[in-house]
Amino acid sequence: MNNQLYVMKQKGIAAIEFTIVLPLFLVLILFTAELGRGIYQYSQLTRMIRDAGRHLSQTIITTSNGVPSVLIDENCDYCISDTTNLLVYGANTGATPLLSGIDITDVSISELPIDSGILVISVDYDWTPIFFDRLSGLGLGDGVDLSFSLNSTYAVRAI
C-alpha cells in the first residue's frame, strides 16, 4: 500500500524536472552551435587568406629591386584587386562572398617591412552570431554585444 502511495505522489515529477532543465539544455546547444560556427568561419577565413597569399606571391610583378615601391594595381598588372577578389569571392570576379558579411574593404595588402619583399595580407572580419546579437542584461543595464572581430594575417615572400 505504501509503495502504491509513493508512486502516486511521484506522478508528474519527471515532467516538472524536464521543464526546469530544458532551457538550460537549449542554451547549451545554442552556445555549442555558435561556437562551432565561429570556429568553422575562422577556419574558412584562414584558408581563404592563405589561398590569396599564394596567388599574390606568384602573380606580383617584381622588379630588380623586389616588390614595386608603390604597391598599387597599376604597378603589378592589377594583382592587388585580383587577390582581394580571390579572397572575398573565390574567383577573380564574383558577386557572392564566400563568408557572409565579408567585403573587399575588410582586406588590406601591404609590404612590411618596406623593401623586404614580404607581402602581408590582413583581413578584419566582423563575426556576428546567428541566434542572438546581444545577451540580455536582465534589467541591470545594457546587454552584452556578442559580435566580435576575427582578425587574420598572412605573410608571403614575393617570388
Short mmCIF file of C-alpha atoms in Angstrom, two decimals, residues 10-21:
data_model
loop_
_atom_site.label_atom_id
_atom_site.label_comp_id
_atom_site.label_asym_id
_atom_site.label_seq_id
_atom_site.Cartn_x
_atom_site.Cartn_y
_atom_site.Cartn_z
CA GLN A 10 5.73 10.80 -7.95
CA LYS A 11 3.45 11.23 -10.98
CA GLY A 12 4.32 14.39 -12.87
CA ILE A 13 7.69 14.94 -11.17
CA ALA A 14 9.61 13.95 -14.32
CA ALA A 15 7.65 16.48 -16.37
CA ILE A 16 8.47 19.24 -13.88
CA GLU A 17 12.17 18.29 -13.85
CA PHE A 18 12.21 18.26 -17.65
CA THR A 19 10.58 21.70 -17.74
CA ILE A 20 13.25 23.09 -15.42
CA VAL A 21 16.22 21.51 -17.23
#
